[in-house]
Amino acid sequence: QSVLTQPPSASGTPGQRVTISCSGSSSNIEINTVNWYQQLPGTAPKLLIYSNNERPSGVPDRFSGSKSGTSASLAISGLQSEDEADYYCAAWDDSLNGVVFGGGTKLTVL
Amino acid sequence: QVQLVESGGGVVQPGRSLRLSCAASGFTFSSYSMHWVRQAPGKGLEWVAVISYDESNKYYAGSVKGRFTISRDNSKNTLYLQMNSLRTEDTAVYYCAEGSGGSCPAGYWGQGTLVTVSS
């Protein structure tokens, strides 16, 4: 049972916009920033979004992040086949004194 | 370019110890906190531990506290994870990651090293 809650799966067709939610609490998302990671099969995770809504250089602007209260979201617009991957949210938890990850969302491009 | 290369993984019996290393290059290692994150086969990411740039602060996941120790040698640009009293549930790919710009792992990760705890 992960501290941050994500839907286990999401799907969309090419060109569509999909969102992935990440639900936390007052000790993590509400008071700390959220990162999002993309993990392609057999590879290390890649930072997709940091500080709630910032993109590292090289990440397409099709990816965007937002945060409100104890929840955060990752949006992917103009869905492409290469976006098929696992996506994870993460934040520092002040009660646990550690980083907490969501359980991950497997995105399927139909 | 930035490189993080983990080593030290392998097969170990329950109750034994193992030390992982993460060799860093291409950035100022001594200026950044560093994380260990693991992923059990077919499972999601689990954060393991973080160490501040100067070793003054170390934090651990509850599942490894008291058994694992994170450390670093800034003169060798190397991060370590000493794993004692290993359990079968510690079987995972272990990644090191740099912690620039925030409390979470950031943009650079290693390729991972597999630790298998089995009798």
PDB file of C-alpha atoms in Angstrom:
ATOM      1  CA  GLN A   1       0.000   0.000   0.000  1.00  0.00           C
ATOM      2  CA  SER A   2       1.698   3.168  -1.216  1.00  0.00           C
ATOM      3  CA  VAL A   3       1.465   6.446   0.710  1.00  0.00           C
ATOM      4  CA  LEU A   4       0.640   8.260  -2.527  1.00  0.00           C
ATOM      5  CA  THR A   5      -2.310   6.843  -4.449  1.00  0.00           C
ATOM      6  CA  GLN A   6      -2.309   6.562  -8.234  1.00  0.00           C
ATOM      7  CA  PRO A   7      -4.685   4.684 -10.541  1.00  0.00           C
ATOM      8  CA  PRO A   8      -3.017   1.438 -11.595  1.00  0.00           C
ATOM      9  CA  SER A   9      -3.785   2.003 -15.249  1.00  0.00           C
ATOM     10  CA  ALA A  10      -4.735   4.634 -17.784  1.00  0.00           C
ATOM     11  CA  SER A  11      -5.195   4.582 -21.520  1.00  0.00           C
ATOM     12  CA  GLY A  12      -5.789   6.781 -24.509  1.00  0.00           C
ATOM     13  CA  THR A  13      -5.600   6.903 -28.272  1.00  0.00           C
ATOM     14  CA  PRO A  14      -2.913   8.749 -30.243  1.00  0.00           C
ATOM     15  CA  GLY A  15      -3.462  12.494 -30.143  1.00  0.00           C
ATOM     16  CA  GLN A  16      -5.696  12.324 -27.094  1.00  0.00           C
ATOM     17  CA  ARG A  17      -5.073  14.045 -23.743  1.00  0.00           C
ATOM     18  CA  VAL A  18      -4.807  11.886 -20.637  1.00  0.00           C
ATOM     19  CA  THR A  19      -4.347  12.765 -16.994  1.00  0.00           C
ATOM     20  CA  ILE A  20      -2.912  10.714 -14.153  1.00  0.00           C
ATOM     21  CA  SER A  21      -3.793  11.615 -10.594  1.00  0.00           C
ATOM     22  CA  CYS A  22      -1.710  11.317  -7.438  1.00  0.00           C
ATOM     23  CA  SER A  23      -3.455  11.615  -4.089  1.00  0.00           C
ATOM     24  CA  GLY A  24      -1.552  12.281  -0.889  1.00  0.00           C
ATOM     25  CA  SER A  25      -2.026  14.009   2.439  1.00  0.00           C
ATOM     26  CA  SER A  26      -1.194  17.026   4.563  1.00  0.00           C
ATOM     27  CA  SER A  27       2.226  15.635   5.399  1.00  0.00           C
ATOM     28  CA  ASN A  28       3.448  15.184   1.830  1.00  0.00           C
ATOM     29  CA  ILE A  29       1.822  16.720  -1.255  1.00  0.00           C
ATOM     30  CA  GLU A  30       0.074  19.556   0.550  1.00  0.00           C
ATOM     31  CA  ILE A  31       3.307  21.002   1.948  1.00  0.00           C
ATOM     32  CA  ASN A  32       6.028  19.693  -0.386  1.00  0.00           C
ATOM     33  CA  THR A  33       6.650  19.713  -4.099  1.00  0.00           C
ATOM     34  CA  VAL A  34       5.816  16.786  -6.359  1.00  0.00           C
ATOM     35  CA  ASN A  35       7.992  15.084  -8.961  1.00  0.00           C
ATOM     36  CA  TRP A  36       6.831  12.815 -11.758  1.00  0.00           C
ATOM     37  CA  TYR A  37       8.884  10.066 -13.371  1.00  0.00           C
ATOM     38  CA  GLN A  38       8.468   8.041 -16.546  1.00  0.00           C
ATOM     39  CA  GLN A  39       9.802   4.505 -16.694  1.00  0.00           C
ATOM     40  CA  LEU A  40       9.999   2.666 -19.991  1.00  0.00           C
ATOM     41  CA  PRO A  41      10.230  -1.136 -19.808  1.00  0.00           C
ATOM     42  CA  GLY A  42      13.636  -2.348 -18.690  1.00  0.00           C
ATOM     43  CA  THR A  43      15.059   1.127 -18.115  1.00  0.00           C
ATOM     44  CA  ALA A  44      15.770   3.414 -15.193  1.00  0.00           C
ATOM     45  CA  PRO A  45      13.176   6.048 -14.272  1.00  0.00           C
ATOM     46  CA  LYS A  46      13.420   9.402 -16.010  1.00  0.00           C
ATOM     47  CA  LEU A  47      12.479  12.702 -14.378  1.00  0.00           C
ATOM     48  CA  LEU A  48       9.509  14.160 -16.215  1.00  0.00           C
ATOM     49  CA  ILE A  49       8.270  16.952 -13.956  1.00  0.00           C
ATOM     50  CA  TYR A  50       9.845  18.526 -10.871  1.00  0.00           C
ATOM     51  CA  SER A  51       8.615  21.126  -8.394  1.00  0.00           C
ATOM     52  CA  ASN A  52       4.988  20.346  -9.295  1.00  0.00           C
ATOM     53  CA  ASN A  53       5.017  21.792 -12.798  1.00  0.00           C
ATOM     54  CA  GLU A  54       8.568  22.335 -14.075  1.00  0.00           C
ATOM     55  CA  ARG A  55       9.956  20.376 -17.011  1.00  0.00           C
ATOM     56  CA  PRO A  56      13.645  19.450 -17.248  1.00  0.00           C
ATOM     57  CA  SER A  57      15.233  20.443 -20.509  1.00  0.00           C
ATOM     58  CA  GLY A  58      14.471  17.934 -23.212  1.00  0.00           C
ATOM     59  CA  VAL A  59      11.050  16.965 -21.898  1.00  0.00           C
ATOM     60  CA  PRO A  60       8.384  17.907 -24.457  1.00  0.00           C
ATOM     61  CA  ASP A  61       5.825  20.514 -23.444  1.00  0.00           C
ATOM     62  CA  ARG A  62       3.143  17.870 -24.070  1.00  0.00           C
ATOM     63  CA  PHE A  63       3.851  16.871 -20.466  1.00  0.00           C
ATOM     64  CA  SER A  64       2.566  19.148 -17.709  1.00  0.00           C
ATOM     65  CA  GLY A  65       2.067  18.896 -13.975  1.00  0.00           C
ATOM     66  CA  SER A  66      -0.208  20.581 -11.485  1.00  0.00           C
ATOM     67  CA  LYS A  67      -0.940  20.458  -7.776  1.00  0.00           C
ATOM     68  CA  SER A  68      -3.893  21.460  -5.647  1.00  0.00           C
ATOM     69  CA  GLY A  69      -4.167  20.765  -1.945  1.00  0.00           C
ATOM     70  CA  THR A  70      -3.285  17.146  -1.249  1.00  0.00           C
ATOM     71  CA  SER A  71      -3.424  16.015  -4.887  1.00  0.00           C
ATOM     72  CA  ALA A  72      -1.309  16.355  -7.979  1.00  0.00           C
ATOM     73  CA  SER A  73      -1.837  15.508 -11.622  1.00  0.00           C
ATOM     74  CA  LEU A  74       0.236  14.729 -14.675  1.00  0.00           C
ATOM     75  CA  ALA A  75      -1.279  15.601 -18.030  1.00  0.00           C
ATOM     76  CA  ILE A  76      -0.065  14.293 -21.360  1.00  0.00           C
ATOM     77  CA  SER A  77      -1.468  15.936 -24.453  1.00  0.00           C
ATOM     78  CA  GLY A  78      -1.073  14.802 -28.038  1.00  0.00           C
ATOM     79  CA  LEU A  79      -0.548  11.240 -26.848  1.00  0.00           C
ATOM     80  CA  GLN A  80       2.054   9.277 -28.787  1.00  0.00           C
ATOM     81  CA  SER A  81       2.842   5.572 -28.897  1.00  0.00           C
ATOM     82  CA  GLU A  82       6.222   6.185 -27.282  1.00  0.00           C
ATOM     83  CA  ASP A  83       4.451   7.564 -24.193  1.00  0.00           C
ATOM     84  CA  GLU A  84       3.441   4.023 -23.290  1.00  0.00           C
ATOM     85  CA  ALA A  85       5.227   3.550 -19.979  1.00  0.00           C
ATOM     86  CA  ASP A  86       4.835   3.475 -16.210  1.00  0.00           C
ATOM     87  CA  TYR A  87       4.441   6.832 -14.476  1.00  0.00           C
ATOM     88  CA  TYR A  88       5.209   7.549 -10.814  1.00  0.00           C
ATOM     89  CA  CYS A  89       4.633  10.544  -8.573  1.00  0.00           C
ATOM     90  CA  ALA A  90       6.824  11.281  -5.544  1.00  0.00           C
ATOM     91  CA  ALA A  91       7.073  13.778  -2.711  1.00  0.00           C
ATOM     92  CA  TRP A  92       8.858  14.224   0.589  1.00  0.00           C
ATOM     93  CA  ASP A  93       6.789  13.235   3.606  1.00  0.00           C
ATOM     94  CA  ASP A  94       7.405  15.307   6.722  1.00  0.00           C
ATOM     95  CA  SER A  95       5.843  12.711   9.055  1.00  0.00           C
ATOM     96  CA  LEU A  96       7.851   9.790   7.694  1.00  0.00           C
ATOM     97  CA  ASN A  97      10.983  11.878   7.069  1.00  0.00           C
ATOM     98  CA  GLY A  98      11.443  10.285   3.706  1.00  0.00           C
ATOM     99  CA  VAL A  99      10.431  10.239   0.065  1.00  0.00           C
ATOM    100  CA  VAL A 100       7.160   8.536  -0.765  1.00  0.00           C
ATOM    101  CA  PHE A 101       6.249   7.224  -4.208  1.00  0.00           C
ATOM    102  CA  GLY A 102       2.917   6.482  -5.749  1.00  0.00           C
ATOM    103  CA  GLY A 103       2.250   2.901  -6.751  1.00  0.00           C
ATOM    104  CA  GLY A 104       2.652   3.770 -10.415  1.00  0.00           C
ATOM    105  CA  THR A 105       0.280   4.065 -13.356  1.00  0.00           C
ATOM    106  CA  LYS A 106       0.699   1.946 -16.459  1.00  0.00           C
ATOM    107  CA  LEU A 107      -0.238   4.035 -19.481  1.00  0.00           C
ATOM    108  CA  THR A 108      -1.390   2.173 -22.566  1.00  0.00           C
ATOM    109  CA  VAL A 109      -1.672   3.897 -25.932  1.00  0.00           C
ATOM    110  CA  LEU A 110      -4.454   2.118 -27.800  1.00  0.00           C
TER     111      LEU A 110
ATOM    112  CA  GLN B   1      28.297  13.831 -19.384  1.00  0.00           C
ATOM    113  CA  VAL B   2      26.744  12.802 -16.094  1.00  0.00           C
ATOM    114  CA  GLN B   3      27.139   9.137 -15.256  1.00  0.00           C
ATOM    115  CA  LEU B   4      26.047   7.098 -12.264  1.00  0.00           C
ATOM    116  CA  VAL B   5      27.208   3.497 -12.285  1.00  0.00           C
ATOM    117  CA  GLU B   6      26.053   1.069  -9.629  1.00  0.00           C
ATOM    118  CA  SER B   7      27.910  -2.098  -8.748  1.00  0.00           C
ATOM    119  CA  GLY B   8      28.018  -4.743  -6.038  1.00  0.00           C
ATOM    120  CA  GLY B   9      24.753  -6.523  -6.695  1.00  0.00           C
ATOM    121  CA  GLY B  10      24.433 -10.278  -6.788  1.00  0.00           C
ATOM    122  CA  VAL B  11      22.892 -13.295  -5.119  1.00  0.00           C
ATOM    123  CA  VAL B  12      23.127 -13.473  -1.331  1.00  0.00           C
ATOM    124  CA  GLN B  13      21.576 -15.681   1.327  1.00  0.00           C
ATOM    125  CA  PRO B  14      19.056 -14.324   3.825  1.00  0.00           C
ATOM    126  CA  GLY B  15      20.732 -12.824   6.860  1.00  0.00           C
ATOM    127  CA  ARG B  16      23.953 -12.004   5.012  1.00  0.00           C
ATOM    128  CA  SER B  17      25.358  -8.633   4.022  1.00  0.00           C
ATOM    129  CA  LEU B  18      26.138  -6.830   0.775  1.00  0.00           C
ATOM    130  CA  ARG B  19      27.571  -3.424  -0.067  1.00  0.00           C
ATOM    131  CA  LEU B  20      26.490  -1.513  -3.137  1.00  0.00           C
ATOM    132  CA  SER B  21      28.519   1.260  -4.718  1.00  0.00           C
ATOM    133  CA  CYS B  22      27.548   4.056  -7.060  1.00  0.00           C
ATOM    134  CA  ALA B  23      30.381   5.772  -8.938  1.00  0.00           C
ATOM    135  CA  ALA B  24      29.545   9.297 -10.068  1.00  0.00           C
ATOM    136  CA  SER B  25      31.129  11.406 -12.775  1.00  0.00           C
ATOM    137  CA  GLY B  26      30.348  14.452 -14.868  1.00  0.00           C
ATOM    138  CA  PHE B  27      29.013  16.648 -12.070  1.00  0.00           C
ATOM    139  CA  THR B  28      30.106  18.059  -8.732  1.00  0.00           C
ATOM    140  CA  PHE B  29      29.211  15.020  -6.644  1.00  0.00           C
ATOM    141  CA  SER B  30      30.175  16.665  -3.369  1.00  0.00           C
ATOM    142  CA  SER B  31      27.534  19.383  -3.841  1.00  0.00           C
ATOM    143  CA  TYR B  32      24.461  17.169  -4.077  1.00  0.00           C
ATOM    144  CA  SER B  33      22.440  14.888  -1.888  1.00  0.00           C
ATOM    145  CA  MET B  34      22.162  11.337  -3.164  1.00  0.00           C
ATOM    146  CA  HIS B  35      19.394   8.740  -3.014  1.00  0.00           C
ATOM    147  CA  TRP B  36      18.989   4.996  -3.245  1.00  0.00           C
ATOM    148  CA  VAL B  37      15.712   3.768  -4.760  1.00  0.00           C
ATOM    149  CA  ARG B  38      14.792   0.135  -5.345  1.00  0.00           C
ATOM    150  CA  GLN B  39      12.309  -1.777  -7.468  1.00  0.00           C
ATOM    151  CA  ALA B  40      11.295  -5.337  -6.714  1.00  0.00           C
ATOM    152  CA  PRO B  41      10.621  -7.536  -9.761  1.00  0.00           C
ATOM    153  CA  GLY B  42       7.369  -6.481 -11.381  1.00  0.00           C
ATOM    154  CA  LYS B  43       6.686  -3.884  -8.689  1.00  0.00           C
ATOM    155  CA  GLY B  44       6.818  -0.119  -8.328  1.00  0.00           C
ATOM    156  CA  LEU B  45       9.538   2.201  -7.120  1.00  0.00           C
ATOM    157  CA  GLU B  46      10.406   2.252  -3.407  1.00  0.00           C
ATOM    158  CA  TRP B  47      12.629   4.921  -1.919  1.00  0.00           C
ATOM    159  CA  VAL B  48      15.349   3.484   0.332  1.00  0.00           C
ATOM    160  CA  ALA B  49      17.554   6.252   1.712  1.00  0.00           C
ATOM    161  CA  VAL B  50      19.033   9.713   1.162  1.00  0.00           C
ATOM    162  CA  ILE B  51      22.272  11.319   2.320  1.00  0.00           C
ATOM    163  CA  SER B  52      23.047  15.023   2.307  1.00  0.00           C
ATOM    164  CA  TYR B  53      25.992  16.403   0.374  1.00  0.00           C
ATOM    165  CA  ASP B  54      28.172  16.524   3.492  1.00  0.00           C
ATOM    166  CA  GLU B  55      26.842  13.357   5.199  1.00  0.00           C
ATOM    167  CA  SER B  56      25.347  15.483   7.990  1.00  0.00           C
ATOM    168  CA  ASN B  57      21.852  14.150   7.345  1.00  0.00           C
ATOM    169  CA  LYS B  58      20.720  10.642   6.501  1.00  0.00           C
ATOM    170  CA  TYR B  59      17.169   9.373   6.251  1.00  0.00           C
ATOM    171  CA  TYR B  60      15.868   5.850   5.676  1.00  0.00           C
ATOM    172  CA  ALA B  61      12.675   4.090   4.699  1.00  0.00           C
ATOM    173  CA  GLY B  62      11.073   2.290   7.606  1.00  0.00           C
ATOM    174  CA  SER B  63      11.534  -1.046   5.855  1.00  0.00           C
ATOM    175  CA  VAL B  64      15.341  -0.771   5.958  1.00  0.00           C
ATOM    176  CA  LYS B  65      16.021   1.377   9.018  1.00  0.00           C
ATOM    177  CA  GLY B  66      18.480  -0.299  11.352  1.00  0.00           C
ATOM    178  CA  ARG B  67      19.645  -2.737   8.667  1.00  0.00           C
ATOM    179  CA  PHE B  68      20.908  -0.504   5.833  1.00  0.00           C
ATOM    180  CA  THR B  69      23.465   2.321   6.051  1.00  0.00           C
ATOM    181  CA  ILE B  70      23.976   4.969   3.414  1.00  0.00           C
ATOM    182  CA  SER B  71      27.343   6.681   3.172  1.00  0.00           C
ATOM    183  CA  ARG B  72      29.519   8.522   0.686  1.00  0.00           C
ATOM    184  CA  ASP B  73      33.134   9.323  -0.054  1.00  0.00           C
ATOM    185  CA  ASN B  74      33.294  12.698  -1.753  1.00  0.00           C
ATOM    186  CA  SER B  75      37.009  12.270  -2.429  1.00  0.00           C
ATOM    187  CA  LYS B  76      36.153   9.219  -4.545  1.00  0.00           C
ATOM    188  CA  ASN B  77      32.841  10.522  -5.954  1.00  0.00           C
ATOM    189  CA  THR B  78      31.204   7.375  -4.697  1.00  0.00           C
ATOM    190  CA  LEU B  79      27.967   6.593  -2.867  1.00  0.00           C
ATOM    191  CA  TYR B  80      27.494   3.410  -0.855  1.00  0.00           C
ATOM    192  CA  LEU B  81      24.701   1.327   0.599  1.00  0.00           C
ATOM    193  CA  GLN B  82      25.690  -1.201   3.248  1.00  0.00           C
ATOM    194  CA  MET B  83      22.942  -3.773   3.504  1.00  0.00           C
ATOM    195  CA  ASN B  84      22.921  -6.071   6.531  1.00  0.00           C
ATOM    196  CA  SER B  85      20.504  -8.757   7.714  1.00  0.00           C
ATOM    197  CA  LEU B  86      19.142  -9.103   4.210  1.00  0.00           C
ATOM    198  CA  ARG B  87      15.681 -10.526   3.708  1.00  0.00           C
ATOM    199  CA  THR B  88      14.026 -12.108   0.701  1.00  0.00           C
ATOM    200  CA  GLU B  89      11.834  -9.005   0.396  1.00  0.00           C
ATOM    201  CA  ASP B  90      14.968  -6.915  -0.217  1.00  0.00           C
ATOM    202  CA  THR B  91      15.288  -8.562  -3.643  1.00  0.00           C
ATOM    203  CA  ALA B  92      15.182  -5.701  -6.139  1.00  0.00           C
ATOM    204  CA  VAL B  93      17.037  -3.601  -8.640  1.00  0.00           C
ATOM    205  CA  TYR B  94      18.763  -0.849  -6.682  1.00  0.00           C
ATOM    206  CA  TYR B  95      19.204   2.545  -8.342  1.00  0.00           C
ATOM    207  CA  CYS B  96      21.255   5.484  -7.160  1.00  0.00           C
ATOM    208  CA  ALA B  97      20.030   8.940  -8.105  1.00  0.00           C
ATOM    209  CA  GLU B  98      21.224  12.478  -7.548  1.00  0.00           C
ATOM    210  CA  GLY B  99      19.113  14.803  -5.496  1.00  0.00           C
ATOM    211  CA  SER B 100      19.671  18.241  -6.957  1.00  0.00           C
ATOM    212  CA  GLY B 101      17.029  20.911  -6.599  1.00  0.00           C
ATOM    213  CA  GLY B 102      14.687  19.336  -4.100  1.00  0.00           C
ATOM    214  CA  SER B 103      13.942  16.561  -1.656  1.00  0.00           C
ATOM    215  CA  CYS B 104      13.227  13.856  -4.240  1.00  0.00           C
ATOM    216  CA  PRO B 105      15.501  12.044  -6.677  1.00  0.00           C
ATOM    217  CA  ALA B 106      16.174  14.289  -9.623  1.00  0.00           C
ATOM    218  CA  GLY B 107      17.277  13.981 -13.199  1.00  0.00           C
ATOM    219  CA  TYR B 108      20.204  11.572 -13.129  1.00  0.00           C
ATOM    220  CA  TRP B 109      19.838   7.925 -12.255  1.00  0.00           C
ATOM    221  CA  GLY B 110      22.117   4.949 -12.615  1.00  0.00           C
ATOM    222  CA  GLN B 111      21.197   1.881 -14.632  1.00  0.00           C
ATOM    223  CA  GLY B 112      20.598  -0.161 -11.494  1.00  0.00           C
ATOM    224  CA  THR B 113      22.146  -3.243  -9.944  1.00  0.00           C
ATOM    225  CA  LEU B 114      20.157  -6.379  -9.109  1.00  0.00           C
ATOM    226  CA  VAL B 115      20.245  -7.796  -5.614  1.00  0.00           C
ATOM    227  CA  THR B 116      18.721 -11.235  -5.149  1.00  0.00           C
ATOM    228  CA  VAL B 117      18.266 -12.548  -1.636  1.00  0.00           C
ATOM    229  CA  SER B 118      17.652 -16.251  -1.758  1.00  0.00           C
ATOM    230  CA  SER B 119      18.694 -19.418  -0.023  1.00  0.00           C
TER     231      SER B 119
END
